[in-house]
Amino acid sequence: MSSGCPFTGAASPTGCPVSAEAAAFDPFEGPYQVDPAEALRWSRDREPVFWSPRLGYWVVTRYADVKQVFRDVETFSPAIALEKITPVSPEAEATLRKYDYAMNRTLVNEDEPAHMERRRALMKSFELDELAHHEPMVRRLTQEYLDRLVDKGEADLVDEMLWEIPLTVALHFLGVPEEDMDTLRQYSIAHTVNTWGRPSPAEQVAVAEAVGKFWQYAGKVLDKMRQNPSGHGWMEYAIRRQKELPDVVTDSYLHSMMMAGIVAAHETTANASANMLRLLLENRAVWEEVCANPSLIPNTVEEALRHAGSVAAWRRLALKDTTVGGVAIPKGAKLLIVSASANHDERHFENPDDLDVYRANTADHLTFGYGAHQCMGKNLARMEMRIFLEEFTRRLPHMELVPGQTFTYLPNTSFRGPDHLRVRWDPAQNPERRDAAAREPRLSFPLGAPNKQDAARVVRVAAVTPLAEGIVGLTLEDPRGRPLPRWSAGAHVDLLLGEYVRMYSLCGDAEDCSRLQVAVLHERTGRGGSAYVHERLKPGDEIRMRGPKNHFLLREDAAHYTLVAGGIGITPVLAMADRLKRLGKPYVLHYAGRRRATMAFLDRLARDHGDALHVYPADEGRRLDLPAVIAAVPEGGQVYACGPERLLDALAALTADRPDVLHVEHFTATGTSLDPSREIAFDVQLADSGLTVHVPADQTVLHALRAVGVDVPSDCEEGLCGSCEVAVIDGEVDHRDKVLTAAERAENRRMMTCCSRARAGGLTLAL
Ligand code: HEM
Ligand code: FES
């Protein structure tokens, strides 16, 4: 075991507590280089925080733990983020000294409070309207590079495009003159090996030469820029800021930032783009889907960043004794937090190994880090990757990987992308040979996190079946006969019906992936979605659908279940009853409605759930006695309910003293539209990222957060689904959602940012 072993002297009667897998873990070769998420599956399953004797680091691999370490900068310092992971030899040290190499703190490895002061001082260049200035240049460069390739029929995309464009964009972004690309390219590889790799002692000297030259180059360019820092580049902006804030933006900082900035902006994006194209071309059906439906591009880029991100792992230093995932971590310990593994954690992402471009929570990935240090350039990177994908899917949809190639990676812990990516295509089939318009961009995308509303798949209506008075069942299938996604009891889909988007719970056979079934009540006073289904939809029609998603999850470990449905609320409840029966769990199902003729699924329920079923048609004088139903819930029992508001409110009141017992799903939102004349503006402090965000009277907290580049997932944006929940640290919330129970509202610990606001004063959120 290497020195630095935290267990030395520990009283361990069985000897060394390091498991065989932990002892064998080597991030510089073998499985981790091929696929870091797969290589650490054993760890996510069995030992999510382990000591790696070879690395001398604690390795953290589950989503929740990696996020916790990223966000808690008070306990886990980023100071070692750029430290050389392999100790430098004395010869290499001497070489670096020869070049006066003095790479110091930048942003990414600076502690608070200095870091946040600097981040705020330099943030402006990354705001969305500033980034918009770079978009025409990225598009033009991409088109020029593609023009050079398009008639060749074969290319190494890394060598011929994906490396150089992000480098040029990075230099433009910084304001550096475009010169000597090839040398810079060698320099930045050297920097990666120097920081995150394991060079041999001989290689170390060569690497140190290149790093030293890179350092000097960065200094020269900086001096040149200082003479006239009037341009739009980030460095020029930083030089101007230095005049106003000399103690915040120091000389040493500017020099380090110059060098680190090129690497941060360049290799990360080049690698991410190569990973994305490889992943899509290896999943041909997904590639074709994106070619056919380019509105999927923003979500596809995000899913690629999740599935095969270009930053696989990051580092932190424990400033005090603490615990991560229940494991004691001593003060001074170094942590390798593996975002590539977290991004494949099934505890956070459903079917995490699938490449699902419709995935609703894909932007939760940790490839950009999280919290105070979260990547400032993420929206520039997203913009580049979206433009690359839009150009390739339009101009070379028939492109494929050259078969049989082996992908090699620069051995290092953190930066990940193939050295080469060889593709081929038949130029005679290029769409632009048939139609010159195919050369022109079809779409540009709003900057920022992807808009989930766009990630909708096309489904065909296979059948429209009357189920009861005013209720029809829709059977949906894939137009090309492909399997539809798996779903779990309580899940719903969003149907995009003309101008309406409506949530419908799934109520068919969850095991049958060839079709999905929903039931739709014709709501005469509703907002139009149900009228669209009842009056216009017919078999053969194609509509767009998002999901399945589940915000009404059935916990499967309860001792007993009480299911309560009112009217059309039977749909998710039916799926739950089916699931419980399959699991062999004890349950009762109470189903209330106006008349039998208006109650869907009565025959099926009687057939499949007869023993557990209690039906209450009001016109027969049978009343659902809710107090009795709740009184009968046994110890360890859970209640799941869906139905009209008054039913759910009554249940909430009856279970107020047992807050963990009741789970409900609402179908209708109230009060989510904003009337600026009646709302107040307020400020939100973000504790993790140190920002203050102003929320005007006509904007939601969610939109105000997005405008400053803070990504909060959202889905319904109507206070129904719970996706936009954030933790509240301070301030009084005016809750307007349908997700939280009365007890949860009173606790004031969480809020839905899509609709809830501050009552008076501001709010402090854990973001
Ligand atoms: C920080 C990843 C592109 C500028 C980071 C961090 C990661 C990361 C993991 C550290 C986060 C943390 O500690 O929580 C990526 C990836 C990119 C990318 C995967 C491309 C796909 C860019 C670009 C730029 C950039 C294009 C500049 C234009 C920065 C800066 C920081 C940073 C300035 C430091 C932020 C701070 O510490 O406050 N990035 N990055 N990055 N990135 Fe990126
Ligand atoms: Fe659904 Fe806010 S996005 S509750």
mmCIF file of N, CA, C and O in Angstrom, residues 167-168 171-172 176-185 187 217 220-221 224 262:
data_model
loop_
_atom_site.group_PDB
_atom_site.id
_atom_site.type_symbol
_atom_site.label_atom_id
_atom_site.label_comp_id
_atom_site.label_asym_id
_atom_site.label_seq_id
_atom_site.Cartn_x
_atom_site.Cartn_y
_atom_site.Cartn_z
ATOM 1 N N LEU A 167 -10.730 25.291 -30.162
ATOM 2 C CA LEU A 167 -9.533 26.074 -29.825
ATOM 3 C C LEU A 167 -9.692 27.498 -30.369
ATOM 4 O O LEU A 167 -9.429 28.481 -29.671
ATOM 5 N N THR A 168 -10.123 27.615 -31.622
ATOM 6 C CA THR A 168 -10.315 28.944 -32.201
ATOM 7 C C THR A 168 -11.377 29.712 -31.416
ATOM 8 O O THR A 168 -11.216 30.891 -31.119
ATOM 9 N N LEU A 171 -9.957 30.894 -28.174
ATOM 10 C CA LEU A 171 -9.072 32.053 -28.333
ATOM 11 C C LEU A 171 -9.882 33.321 -28.590
ATOM 12 O O LEU A 171 -9.604 34.375 -28.037
ATOM 13 N N HIS A 172 -10.915 33.200 -29.426
ATOM 14 C CA HIS A 172 -11.794 34.350 -29.661
ATOM 15 C C HIS A 172 -12.453 34.786 -28.376
ATOM 16 O O HIS A 172 -12.548 35.969 -28.083
ATOM 17 N N VAL A 176 -7.690 36.377 -27.613
ATOM 18 C CA VAL A 176 -6.312 36.107 -28.035
ATOM 19 C C VAL A 176 -6.248 36.074 -29.556
ATOM 20 O O VAL A 176 -7.132 35.518 -30.190
ATOM 21 N N PRO A 177 -5.200 36.674 -30.153
ATOM 22 C CA PRO A 177 -5.083 36.567 -31.607
ATOM 23 C C PRO A 177 -4.902 35.097 -32.037
ATOM 24 O O PRO A 177 -4.269 34.318 -31.321
ATOM 25 N N GLU A 178 -5.479 34.789 -33.186
ATOM 26 C CA GLU A 178 -5.389 33.396 -33.667
ATOM 27 C C GLU A 178 -3.996 33.147 -34.225
ATOM 28 O O GLU A 178 -3.695 33.551 -35.317
ATOM 29 N N GLU A 179 -3.130 32.538 -33.490
ATOM 30 C CA GLU A 179 -1.844 32.227 -34.113
ATOM 31 C C GLU A 179 -1.319 30.908 -33.580
ATOM 32 O O GLU A 179 -1.608 30.503 -32.456
ATOM 33 N N ASP A 180 -0.561 30.281 -34.433
ATOM 34 C CA ASP A 180 0.175 29.108 -34.003
ATOM 35 C C ASP A 180 -0.678 28.015 -33.349
ATOM 36 O O ASP A 180 -0.374 27.512 -32.269
ATOM 37 N N MET A 181 -1.749 27.666 -34.074
ATOM 38 C CA MET A 181 -2.690 26.679 -33.534
ATOM 39 C C MET A 181 -2.023 25.362 -33.165
ATOM 40 O O MET A 181 -2.283 24.792 -32.113
ATOM 41 N N ASP A 182 -1.169 24.888 -34.083
ATOM 42 C CA ASP A 182 -0.595 23.569 -33.857
ATOM 43 C C ASP A 182 0.250 23.525 -32.595
ATOM 44 O O ASP A 182 0.208 22.571 -31.836
ATOM 45 N N THR A 183 1.025 24.601 -32.406
ATOM 46 C CA THR A 183 1.871 24.625 -31.213
ATOM 47 C C THR A 183 0.996 24.660 -29.965
ATOM 48 O O THR A 183 1.222 23.936 -29.001
ATOM 49 N N LEU A 184 -0.036 25.505 -30.036
ATOM 50 C CA LEU A 184 -0.936 25.575 -28.883
ATOM 51 C C LEU A 184 -1.549 24.237 -28.580
ATOM 52 O O LEU A 184 -1.752 23.858 -27.435
ATOM 53 N N ARG A 185 -1.849 23.522 -29.650
ATOM 54 C CA ARG A 185 -2.458 22.214 -29.469
ATOM 55 C C ARG A 185 -1.512 21.297 -28.688
ATOM 56 O O ARG A 185 -1.910 20.646 -27.733
ATOM 57 N N TYR A 187 0.852 22.285 -26.745
ATOM 58 C CA TYR A 187 0.972 22.836 -25.397
ATOM 59 C C TYR A 187 -0.168 22.349 -24.525
ATOM 60 O O TYR A 187 0.019 21.969 -23.373
ATOM 61 N N TYR A 217 4.265 31.773 -23.422
ATOM 62 C CA TYR A 217 3.404 32.256 -24.505
ATOM 63 C C TYR A 217 2.218 33.026 -23.909
ATOM 64 O O TYR A 217 1.888 34.132 -24.343
ATOM 65 N N LYS A 220 3.243 36.399 -22.794
ATOM 66 C CA LYS A 220 3.505 37.370 -23.887
ATOM 67 C C LYS A 220 2.191 37.913 -24.440
ATOM 68 O O LYS A 220 2.043 39.105 -24.679
ATOM 69 N N VAL A 221 1.249 37.009 -24.669
ATOM 70 C CA VAL A 221 -0.029 37.452 -25.227
ATOM 71 C C VAL A 221 -0.697 38.425 -24.266
ATOM 72 O O VAL A 221 -1.253 39.449 -24.676
ATOM 73 N N LYS A 224 0.779 41.810 -24.553
ATOM 74 C CA LYS A 224 0.305 42.480 -25.773
ATOM 75 C C LYS A 224 -1.106 43.040 -25.545
ATOM 76 O O LYS A 224 -1.420 44.161 -25.914
ATOM 77 N N ILE A 262 -7.573 28.736 -21.687
ATOM 78 C CA ILE A 262 -7.508 28.070 -22.991
ATOM 79 C C ILE A 262 -7.837 26.595 -22.825
ATOM 80 O O ILE A 262 -8.646 26.029 -23.558
#
